[in-house]
mmCIF file of C-alpha atoms in Angstrom:
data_model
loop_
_atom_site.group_PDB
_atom_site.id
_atom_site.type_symbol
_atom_site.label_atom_id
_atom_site.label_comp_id
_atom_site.label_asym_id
_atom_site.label_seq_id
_atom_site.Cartn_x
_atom_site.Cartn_y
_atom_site.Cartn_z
ATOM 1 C CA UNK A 1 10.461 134.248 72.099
ATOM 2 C CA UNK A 2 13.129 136.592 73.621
ATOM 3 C CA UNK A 3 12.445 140.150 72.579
ATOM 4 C CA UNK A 4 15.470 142.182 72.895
ATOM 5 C CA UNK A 5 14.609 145.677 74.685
ATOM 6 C CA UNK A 6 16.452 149.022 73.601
ATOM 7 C CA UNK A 7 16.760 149.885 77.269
ATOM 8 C CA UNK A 8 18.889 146.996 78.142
ATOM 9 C CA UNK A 9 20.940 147.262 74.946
ATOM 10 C CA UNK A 10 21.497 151.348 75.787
ATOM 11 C CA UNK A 11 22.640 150.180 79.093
ATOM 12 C CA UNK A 12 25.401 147.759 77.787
ATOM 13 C CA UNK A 13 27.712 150.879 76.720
ATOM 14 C CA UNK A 14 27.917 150.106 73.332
ATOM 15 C CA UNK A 15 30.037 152.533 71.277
ATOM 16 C CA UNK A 16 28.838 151.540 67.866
ATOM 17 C CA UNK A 17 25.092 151.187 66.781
ATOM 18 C CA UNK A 18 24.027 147.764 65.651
ATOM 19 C CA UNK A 19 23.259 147.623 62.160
ATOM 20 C CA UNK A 20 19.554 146.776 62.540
ATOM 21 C CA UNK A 21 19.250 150.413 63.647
ATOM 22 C CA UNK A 22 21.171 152.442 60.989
ATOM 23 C CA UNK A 23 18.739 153.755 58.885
ATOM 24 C CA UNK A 24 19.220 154.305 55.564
ATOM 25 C CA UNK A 25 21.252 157.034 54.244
ATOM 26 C CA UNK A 26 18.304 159.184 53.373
ATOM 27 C CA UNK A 27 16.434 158.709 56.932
ATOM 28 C CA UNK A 28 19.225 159.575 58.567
ATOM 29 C CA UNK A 29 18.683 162.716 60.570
ATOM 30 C CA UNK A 30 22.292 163.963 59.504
ATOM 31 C CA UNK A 31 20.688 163.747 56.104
ATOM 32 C CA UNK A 32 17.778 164.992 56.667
ATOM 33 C CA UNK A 33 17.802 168.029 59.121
ATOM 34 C CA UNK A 34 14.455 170.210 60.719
ATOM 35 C CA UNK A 35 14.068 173.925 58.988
ATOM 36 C CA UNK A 36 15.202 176.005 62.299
ATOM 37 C CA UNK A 37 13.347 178.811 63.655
ATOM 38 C CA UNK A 38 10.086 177.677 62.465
ATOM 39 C CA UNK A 39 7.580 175.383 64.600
ATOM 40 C CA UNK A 40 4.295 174.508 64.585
ATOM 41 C CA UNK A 41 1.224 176.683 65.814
ATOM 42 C CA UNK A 42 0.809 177.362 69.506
ATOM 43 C CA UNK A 43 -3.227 177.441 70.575
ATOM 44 C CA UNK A 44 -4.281 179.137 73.988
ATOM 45 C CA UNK A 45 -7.757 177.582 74.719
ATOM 46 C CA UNK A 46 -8.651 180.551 76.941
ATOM 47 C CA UNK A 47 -8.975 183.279 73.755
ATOM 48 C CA UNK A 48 -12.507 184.427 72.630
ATOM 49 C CA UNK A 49 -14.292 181.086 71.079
ATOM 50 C CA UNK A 50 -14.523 182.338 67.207
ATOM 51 C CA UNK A 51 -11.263 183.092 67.094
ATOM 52 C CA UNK A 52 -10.191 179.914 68.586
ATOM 53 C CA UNK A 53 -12.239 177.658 66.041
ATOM 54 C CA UNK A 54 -10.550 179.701 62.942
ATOM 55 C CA UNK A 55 -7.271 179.351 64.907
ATOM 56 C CA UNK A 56 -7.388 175.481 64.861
ATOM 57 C CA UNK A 57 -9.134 175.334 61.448
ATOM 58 C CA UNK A 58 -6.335 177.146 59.768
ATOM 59 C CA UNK A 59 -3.425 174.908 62.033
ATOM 60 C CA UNK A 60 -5.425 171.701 61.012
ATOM 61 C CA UNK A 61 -5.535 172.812 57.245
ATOM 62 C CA UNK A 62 -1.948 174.033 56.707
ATOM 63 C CA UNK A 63 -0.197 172.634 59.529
ATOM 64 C CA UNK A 64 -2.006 169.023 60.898
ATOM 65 C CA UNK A 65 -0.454 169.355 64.582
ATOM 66 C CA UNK A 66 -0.314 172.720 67.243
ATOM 67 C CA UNK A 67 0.574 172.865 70.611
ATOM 68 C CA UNK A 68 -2.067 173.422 72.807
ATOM 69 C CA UNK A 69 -1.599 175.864 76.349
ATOM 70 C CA UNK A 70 -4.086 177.073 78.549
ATOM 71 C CA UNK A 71 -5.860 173.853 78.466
ATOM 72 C CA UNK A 72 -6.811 173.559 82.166
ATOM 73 C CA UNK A 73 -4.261 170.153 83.146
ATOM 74 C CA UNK A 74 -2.628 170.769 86.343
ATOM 75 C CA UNK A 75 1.429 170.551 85.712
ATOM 76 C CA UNK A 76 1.625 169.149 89.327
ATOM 77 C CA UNK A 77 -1.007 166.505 87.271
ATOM 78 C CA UNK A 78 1.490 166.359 84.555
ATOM 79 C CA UNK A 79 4.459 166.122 87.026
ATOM 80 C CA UNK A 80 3.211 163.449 88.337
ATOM 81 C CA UNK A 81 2.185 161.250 85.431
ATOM 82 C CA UNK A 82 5.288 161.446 83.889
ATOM 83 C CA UNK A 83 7.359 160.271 87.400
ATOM 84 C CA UNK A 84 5.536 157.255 87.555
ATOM 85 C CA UNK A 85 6.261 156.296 84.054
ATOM 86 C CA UNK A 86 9.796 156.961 84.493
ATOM 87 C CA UNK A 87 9.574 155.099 87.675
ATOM 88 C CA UNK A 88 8.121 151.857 85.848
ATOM 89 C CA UNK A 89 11.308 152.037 83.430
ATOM 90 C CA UNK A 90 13.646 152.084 86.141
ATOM 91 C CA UNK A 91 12.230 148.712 87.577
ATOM 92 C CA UNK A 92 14.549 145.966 87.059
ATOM 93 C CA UNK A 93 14.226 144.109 83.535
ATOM 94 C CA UNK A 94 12.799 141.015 84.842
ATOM 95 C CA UNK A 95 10.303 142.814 87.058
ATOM 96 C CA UNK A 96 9.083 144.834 83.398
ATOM 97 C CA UNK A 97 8.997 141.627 81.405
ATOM 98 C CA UNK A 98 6.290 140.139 83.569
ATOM 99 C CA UNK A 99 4.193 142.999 81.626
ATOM 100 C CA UNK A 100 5.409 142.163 78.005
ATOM 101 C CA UNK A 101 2.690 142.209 75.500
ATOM 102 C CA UNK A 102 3.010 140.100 72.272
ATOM 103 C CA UNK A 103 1.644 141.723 69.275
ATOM 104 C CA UNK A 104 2.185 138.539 66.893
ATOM 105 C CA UNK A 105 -0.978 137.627 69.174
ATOM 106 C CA UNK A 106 -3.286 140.145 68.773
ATOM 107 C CA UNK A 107 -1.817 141.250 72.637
ATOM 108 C CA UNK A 108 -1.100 144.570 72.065
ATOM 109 C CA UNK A 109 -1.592 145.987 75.362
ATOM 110 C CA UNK A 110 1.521 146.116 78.026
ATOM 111 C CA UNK A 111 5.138 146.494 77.816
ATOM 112 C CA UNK A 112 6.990 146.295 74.359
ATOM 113 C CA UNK A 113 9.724 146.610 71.838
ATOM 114 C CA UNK A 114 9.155 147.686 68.028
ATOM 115 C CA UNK A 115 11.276 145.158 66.621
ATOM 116 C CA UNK A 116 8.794 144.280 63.432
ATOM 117 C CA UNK A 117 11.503 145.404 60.589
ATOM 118 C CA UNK A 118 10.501 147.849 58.006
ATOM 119 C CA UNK A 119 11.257 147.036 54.428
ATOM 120 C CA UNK A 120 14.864 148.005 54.656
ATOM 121 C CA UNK A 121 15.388 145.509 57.754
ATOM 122 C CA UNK A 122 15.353 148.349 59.970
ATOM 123 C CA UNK A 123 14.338 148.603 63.707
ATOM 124 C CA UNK A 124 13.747 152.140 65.588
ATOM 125 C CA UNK A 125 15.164 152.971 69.004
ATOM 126 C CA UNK A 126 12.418 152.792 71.417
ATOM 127 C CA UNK A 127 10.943 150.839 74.201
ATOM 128 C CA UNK A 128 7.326 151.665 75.372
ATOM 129 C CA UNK A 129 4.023 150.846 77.507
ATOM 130 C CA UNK A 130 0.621 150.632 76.123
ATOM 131 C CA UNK A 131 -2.698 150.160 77.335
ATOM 132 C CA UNK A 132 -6.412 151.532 76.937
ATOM 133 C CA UNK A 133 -7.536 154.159 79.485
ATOM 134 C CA UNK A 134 -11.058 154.500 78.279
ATOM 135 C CA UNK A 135 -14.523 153.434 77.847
ATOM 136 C CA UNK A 136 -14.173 151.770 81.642
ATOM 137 C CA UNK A 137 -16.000 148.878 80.222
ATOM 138 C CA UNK A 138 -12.437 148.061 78.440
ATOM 139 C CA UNK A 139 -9.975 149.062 80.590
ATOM 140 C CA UNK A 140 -7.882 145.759 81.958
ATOM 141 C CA UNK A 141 -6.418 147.216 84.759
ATOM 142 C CA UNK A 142 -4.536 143.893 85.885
ATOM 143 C CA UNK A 143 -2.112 144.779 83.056
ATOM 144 C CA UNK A 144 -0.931 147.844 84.526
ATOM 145 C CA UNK A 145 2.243 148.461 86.140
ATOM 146 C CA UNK A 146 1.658 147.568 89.622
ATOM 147 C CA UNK A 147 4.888 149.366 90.868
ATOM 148 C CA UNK A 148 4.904 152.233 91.430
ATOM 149 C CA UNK A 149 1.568 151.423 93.187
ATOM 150 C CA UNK A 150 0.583 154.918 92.475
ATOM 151 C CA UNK A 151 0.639 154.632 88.481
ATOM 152 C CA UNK A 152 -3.122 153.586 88.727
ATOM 153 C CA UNK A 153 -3.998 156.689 90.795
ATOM 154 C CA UNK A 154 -2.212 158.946 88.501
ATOM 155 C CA UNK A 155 -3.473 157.781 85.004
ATOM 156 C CA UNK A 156 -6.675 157.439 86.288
ATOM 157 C CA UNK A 157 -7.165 161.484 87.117
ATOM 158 C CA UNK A 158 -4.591 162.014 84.042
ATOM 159 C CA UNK A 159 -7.088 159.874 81.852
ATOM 160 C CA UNK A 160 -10.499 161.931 83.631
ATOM 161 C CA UNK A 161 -8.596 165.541 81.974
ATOM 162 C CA UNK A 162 -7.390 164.250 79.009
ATOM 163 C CA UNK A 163 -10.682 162.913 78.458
ATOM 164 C CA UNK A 164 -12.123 166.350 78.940
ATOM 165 C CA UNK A 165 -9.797 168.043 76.656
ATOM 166 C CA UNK A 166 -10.237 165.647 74.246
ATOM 167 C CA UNK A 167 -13.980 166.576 73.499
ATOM 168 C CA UNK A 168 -13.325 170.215 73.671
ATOM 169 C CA UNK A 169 -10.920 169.622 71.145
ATOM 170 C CA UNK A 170 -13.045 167.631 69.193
ATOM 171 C CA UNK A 171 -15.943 170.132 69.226
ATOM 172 C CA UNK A 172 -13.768 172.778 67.930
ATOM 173 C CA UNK A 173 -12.484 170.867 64.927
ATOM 174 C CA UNK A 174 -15.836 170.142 64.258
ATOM 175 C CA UNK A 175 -17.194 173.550 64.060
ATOM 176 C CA UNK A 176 -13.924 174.417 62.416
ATOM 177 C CA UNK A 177 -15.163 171.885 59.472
ATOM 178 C CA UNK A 178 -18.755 173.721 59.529
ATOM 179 C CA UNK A 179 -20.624 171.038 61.337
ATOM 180 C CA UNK A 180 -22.675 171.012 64.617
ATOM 181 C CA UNK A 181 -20.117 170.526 67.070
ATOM 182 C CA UNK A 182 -21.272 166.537 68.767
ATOM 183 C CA UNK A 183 -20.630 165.541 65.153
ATOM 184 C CA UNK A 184 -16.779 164.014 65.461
ATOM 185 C CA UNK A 185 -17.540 162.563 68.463
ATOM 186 C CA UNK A 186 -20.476 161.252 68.146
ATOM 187 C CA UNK A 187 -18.624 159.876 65.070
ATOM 188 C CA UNK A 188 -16.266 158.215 66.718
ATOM 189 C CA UNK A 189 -18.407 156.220 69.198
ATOM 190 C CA UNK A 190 -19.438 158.989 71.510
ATOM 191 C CA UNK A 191 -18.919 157.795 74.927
ATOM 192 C CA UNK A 192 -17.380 154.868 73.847
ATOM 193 C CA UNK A 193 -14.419 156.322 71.833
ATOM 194 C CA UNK A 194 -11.254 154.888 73.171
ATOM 195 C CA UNK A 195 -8.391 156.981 74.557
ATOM 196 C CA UNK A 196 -5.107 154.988 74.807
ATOM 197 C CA UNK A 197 -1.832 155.535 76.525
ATOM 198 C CA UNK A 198 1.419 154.613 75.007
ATOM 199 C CA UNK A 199 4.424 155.776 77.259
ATOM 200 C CA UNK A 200 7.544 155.872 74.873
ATOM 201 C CA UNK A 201 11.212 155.501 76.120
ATOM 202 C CA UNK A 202 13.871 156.326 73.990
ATOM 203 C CA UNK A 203 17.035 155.768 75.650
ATOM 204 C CA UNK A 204 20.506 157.181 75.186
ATOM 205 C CA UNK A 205 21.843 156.205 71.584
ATOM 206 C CA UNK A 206 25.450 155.733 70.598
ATOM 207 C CA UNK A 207 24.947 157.424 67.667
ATOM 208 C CA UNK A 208 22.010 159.185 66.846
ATOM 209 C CA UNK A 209 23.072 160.668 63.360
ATOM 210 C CA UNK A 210 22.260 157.329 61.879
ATOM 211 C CA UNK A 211 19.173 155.751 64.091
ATOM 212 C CA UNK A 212 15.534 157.390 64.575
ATOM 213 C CA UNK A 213 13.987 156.448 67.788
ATOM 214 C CA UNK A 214 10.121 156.135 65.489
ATOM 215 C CA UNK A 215 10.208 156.619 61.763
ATOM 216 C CA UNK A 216 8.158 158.773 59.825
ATOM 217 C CA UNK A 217 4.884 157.766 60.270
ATOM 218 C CA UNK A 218 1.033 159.108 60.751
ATOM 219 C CA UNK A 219 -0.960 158.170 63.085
ATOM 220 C CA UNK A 220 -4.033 155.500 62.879
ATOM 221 C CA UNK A 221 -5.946 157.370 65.403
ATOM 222 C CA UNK A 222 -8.256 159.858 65.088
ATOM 223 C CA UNK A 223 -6.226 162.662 66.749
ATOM 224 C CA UNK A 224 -3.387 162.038 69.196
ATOM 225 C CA UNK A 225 -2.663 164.379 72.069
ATOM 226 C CA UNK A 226 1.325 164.189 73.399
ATOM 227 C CA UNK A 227 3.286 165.662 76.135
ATOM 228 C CA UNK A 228 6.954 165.048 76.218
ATOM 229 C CA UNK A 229 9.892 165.164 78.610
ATOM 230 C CA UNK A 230 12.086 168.264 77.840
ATOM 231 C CA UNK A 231 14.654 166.417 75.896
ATOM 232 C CA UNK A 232 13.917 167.684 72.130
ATOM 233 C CA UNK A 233 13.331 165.189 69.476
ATOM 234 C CA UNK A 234 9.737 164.962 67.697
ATOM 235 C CA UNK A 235 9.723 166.718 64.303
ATOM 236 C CA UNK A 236 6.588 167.010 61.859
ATOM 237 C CA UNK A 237 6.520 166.799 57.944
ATOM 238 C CA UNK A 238 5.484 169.971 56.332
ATOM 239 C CA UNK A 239 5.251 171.137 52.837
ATOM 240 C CA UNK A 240 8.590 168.934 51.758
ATOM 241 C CA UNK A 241 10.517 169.635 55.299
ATOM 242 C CA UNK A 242 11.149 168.461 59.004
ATOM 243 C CA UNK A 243 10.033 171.078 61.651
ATOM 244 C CA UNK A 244 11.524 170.532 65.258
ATOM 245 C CA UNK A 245 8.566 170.509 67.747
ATOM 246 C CA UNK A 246 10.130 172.761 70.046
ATOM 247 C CA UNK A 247 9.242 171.836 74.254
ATOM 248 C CA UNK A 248 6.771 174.069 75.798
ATOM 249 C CA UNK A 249 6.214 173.759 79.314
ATOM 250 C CA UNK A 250 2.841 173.096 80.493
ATOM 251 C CA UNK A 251 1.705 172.545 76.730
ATOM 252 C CA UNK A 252 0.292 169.517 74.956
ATOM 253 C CA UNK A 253 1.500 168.708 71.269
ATOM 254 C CA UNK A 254 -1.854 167.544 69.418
ATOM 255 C CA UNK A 255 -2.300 166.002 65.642
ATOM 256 C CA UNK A 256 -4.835 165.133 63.256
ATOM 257 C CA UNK A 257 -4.722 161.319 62.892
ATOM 258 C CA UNK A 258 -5.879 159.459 59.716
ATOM 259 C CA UNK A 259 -9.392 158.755 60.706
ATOM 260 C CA UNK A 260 -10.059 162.471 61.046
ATOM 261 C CA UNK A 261 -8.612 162.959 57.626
ATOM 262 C CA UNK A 262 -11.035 160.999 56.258
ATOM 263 C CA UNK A 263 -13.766 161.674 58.218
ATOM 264 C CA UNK A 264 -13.354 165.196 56.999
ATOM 265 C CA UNK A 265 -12.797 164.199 53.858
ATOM 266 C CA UNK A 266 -9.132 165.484 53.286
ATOM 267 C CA UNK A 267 -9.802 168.805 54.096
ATOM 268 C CA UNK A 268 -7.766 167.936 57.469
ATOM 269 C CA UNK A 269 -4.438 165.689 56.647
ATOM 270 C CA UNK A 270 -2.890 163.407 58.919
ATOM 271 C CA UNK A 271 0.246 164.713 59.631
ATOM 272 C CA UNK A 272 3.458 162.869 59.181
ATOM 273 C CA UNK A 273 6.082 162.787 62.032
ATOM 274 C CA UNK A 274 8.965 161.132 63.154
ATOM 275 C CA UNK A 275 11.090 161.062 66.338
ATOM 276 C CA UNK A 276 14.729 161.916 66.783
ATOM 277 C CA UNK A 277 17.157 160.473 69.574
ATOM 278 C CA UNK A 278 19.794 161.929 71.473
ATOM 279 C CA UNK A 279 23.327 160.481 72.759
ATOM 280 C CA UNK A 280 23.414 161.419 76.331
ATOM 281 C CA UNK A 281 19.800 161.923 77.509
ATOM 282 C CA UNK A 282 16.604 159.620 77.541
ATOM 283 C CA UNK A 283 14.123 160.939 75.579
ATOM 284 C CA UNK A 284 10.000 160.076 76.563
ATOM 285 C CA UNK A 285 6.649 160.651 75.297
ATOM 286 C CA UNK A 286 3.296 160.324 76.530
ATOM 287 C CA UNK A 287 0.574 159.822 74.073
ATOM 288 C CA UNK A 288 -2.779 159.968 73.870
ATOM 289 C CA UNK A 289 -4.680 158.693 70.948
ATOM 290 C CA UNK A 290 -8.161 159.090 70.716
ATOM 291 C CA UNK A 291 -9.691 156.613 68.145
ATOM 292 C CA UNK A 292 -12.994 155.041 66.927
ATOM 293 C CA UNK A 293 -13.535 151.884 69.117
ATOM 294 C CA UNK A 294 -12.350 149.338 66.845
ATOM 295 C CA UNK A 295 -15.705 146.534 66.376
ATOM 296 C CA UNK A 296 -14.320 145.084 62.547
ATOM 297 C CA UNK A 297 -17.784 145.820 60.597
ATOM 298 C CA UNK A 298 -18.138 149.183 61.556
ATOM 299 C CA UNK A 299 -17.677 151.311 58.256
ATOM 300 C CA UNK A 300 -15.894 154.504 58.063
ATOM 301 C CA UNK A 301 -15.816 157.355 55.537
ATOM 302 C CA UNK A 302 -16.378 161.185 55.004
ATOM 303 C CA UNK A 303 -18.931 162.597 56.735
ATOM 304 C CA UNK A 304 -22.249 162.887 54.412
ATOM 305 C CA UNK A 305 -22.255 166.843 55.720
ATOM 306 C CA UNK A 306 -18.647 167.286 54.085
ATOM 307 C CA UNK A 307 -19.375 165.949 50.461
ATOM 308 C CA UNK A 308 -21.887 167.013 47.484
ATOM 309 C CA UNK A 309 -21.220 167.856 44.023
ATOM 310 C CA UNK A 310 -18.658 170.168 44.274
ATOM 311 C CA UNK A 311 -17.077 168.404 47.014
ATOM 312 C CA UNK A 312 -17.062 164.603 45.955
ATOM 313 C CA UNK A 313 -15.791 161.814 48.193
ATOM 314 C CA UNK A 314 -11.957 161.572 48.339
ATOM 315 C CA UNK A 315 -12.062 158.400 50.070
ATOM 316 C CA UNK A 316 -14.025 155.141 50.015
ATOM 317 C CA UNK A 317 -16.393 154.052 52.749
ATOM 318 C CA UNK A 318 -15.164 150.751 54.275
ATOM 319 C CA UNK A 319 -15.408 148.438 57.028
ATOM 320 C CA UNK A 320 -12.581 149.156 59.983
ATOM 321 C CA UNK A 321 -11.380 145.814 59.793
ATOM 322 C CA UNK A 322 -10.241 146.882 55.818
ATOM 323 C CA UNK A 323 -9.283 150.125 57.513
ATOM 324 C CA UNK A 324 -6.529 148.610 59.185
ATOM 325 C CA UNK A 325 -5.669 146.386 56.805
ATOM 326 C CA UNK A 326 -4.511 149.484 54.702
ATOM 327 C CA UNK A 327 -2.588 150.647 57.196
ATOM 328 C CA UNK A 328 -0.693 148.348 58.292
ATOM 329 C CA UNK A 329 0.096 146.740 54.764
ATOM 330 C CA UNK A 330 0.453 150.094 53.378
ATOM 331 C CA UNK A 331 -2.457 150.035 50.889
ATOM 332 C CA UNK A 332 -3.856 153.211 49.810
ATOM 333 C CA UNK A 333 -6.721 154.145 51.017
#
């Protein structure tokens, strides 16, 4: 089946949005508009180590999500990783279709188009690229993008420092939750947690009052770990309001994901967050998410060190096959 991409459709010069992507009038961002001159925390992983486990406690607890500077990732690195994912979206649209995934398959990995409708028959304005970076052991490297011929090069060192920021990140969430700091890790498969790359386009939209380029949503993952273009456009839920995610050069945006908020038994919430487009720029995302690798029997649940008497289980244990199921069909968990 013929998907029909949001790049292509941008590139038409449409002057109206098509009514698949006019949200309803309470989405809408005209309706519902980011508090200004308040944003989420900005962490600097080069301060004195106590003080940077209380600051990420106290950003996981009240806020979910912080930006992240001083983190070690070259910005030539960074550069360079977004240039070849801008490079693969400029490839002509048969030459990208040779990639396209097909999630009604279980393919989920390569180039695709949300176009599963919500409840309200509505679509979101985006076009992306997905694949797994990590273990090695599942990395399928023949659905890449072959052009540019240096994408492989790039994601590769990309995926080595993510990687490595990913565990020191994990170690200080950890401690932050009073546990010996392997514990989340270890949790999530140790050296066999998966890291996975989703590059996001969201192209210029004729009218981006009335379309969202992802609706609000949290994240399956454990945590994700983003760095975007400079155009603005990612907001996160807090406390009954949309807060812009303001651009900071040379930082990463990081949240918790739902598996960490029930590993840590709700004492670290999965943070809602949506994305915004704009009318005359292309907007993209690179994101990270670090999850538990996904075999269907495994169970997850709070960690035993998190719950006792006082401090009773807020979630079930269950298999991550029912996991998903949840999540996708909405069920509570």
């Amino acid at each position: 089946m013929e998907v029909e991409r949001v790049q292509a459709l941008a590139t038409v010069g449409l002057d109206a949005l098509p009514a698949q992507f006019v949200r309803p009038s309470h989405e809408r961002p005209e309706n519902s508009r980011a508090i200004e001159g308040v944003t989420v925390p900005v962490i600097s992983l080069s301060q004195p180590h106590h003080a940077l486990v209380c600051e990420i406690h106290k950003a996981c607890r009240e806020w979910g999500s912080f930006l992240v500077t001083d983190h070690g990732i070259p910005p030539e690195l960074v550069r360079r990783l977004q240039e070849v994912g801008r490079e693969f979206f400029r490839l002509p649209q048969e030459e990208k279709e040779k990639y396209a995934n097909d999630p009604s398959r279980g393919n989920f990995e390569g180039y695709g188009t949300k176009m599963t409708k919500n409840h309200d028959e509505k679509v979101e304005w985006v076009d992306y690229f997905f694949h797994l970076m990590h273990p090695p052991c599942k990395v399928r490297h023949e659905i890449w993008p072959q052009h540019p011929p240096s994408y492989r090069e790039v994601t590769e060192k990309y995926n080595k420092e993510i990687l490595r920021v990913t565990e020191v990140l994990l170690e200080l969430i950890s401690e932050g939750l009073g546990l010996e700091k392997n514990v989340l890790k270890a949790s999530l498969g140790g050296d066999q947690m998966e890291l996975e790359m989703k590059i996001n386009l969201y192209p210029p939209c004729p009218q981006p009052q009335l379309a969202l380029g992802v609706e609000p949503h949290t994240d399956m993952s454990a945590l994700t770990i983003l760095v975007p273009n400079e155009v603005p456009g990612l907001q996160a839920w807090k406390d009954g309001y949309w807060y812009a995610v303001d651009y900071l050069p040379n930082a990463l945006f990081f949240h918790v994901g739902d598996q960490i908020e029930v590993l840590s038994n709700g004492k670290y919430k999965s943070v809602l967050h949506r994305s915004l487009v704009n009318k005359e720029k292309t907007r993209m995302s690179w994101a990270v998410f670090c999850a538990h690798p996904p075999p269907q029997e495994v169970l997850i649940g709070p960690l035993p060190g998190l719950i006792n008497d006082q401090n009773p289980a807020k979630y079930s244990t269950k298999t991550y096959a029912e996991f998903r199921y949840r999540k996708f069909n909405k069920v509570p968990r």
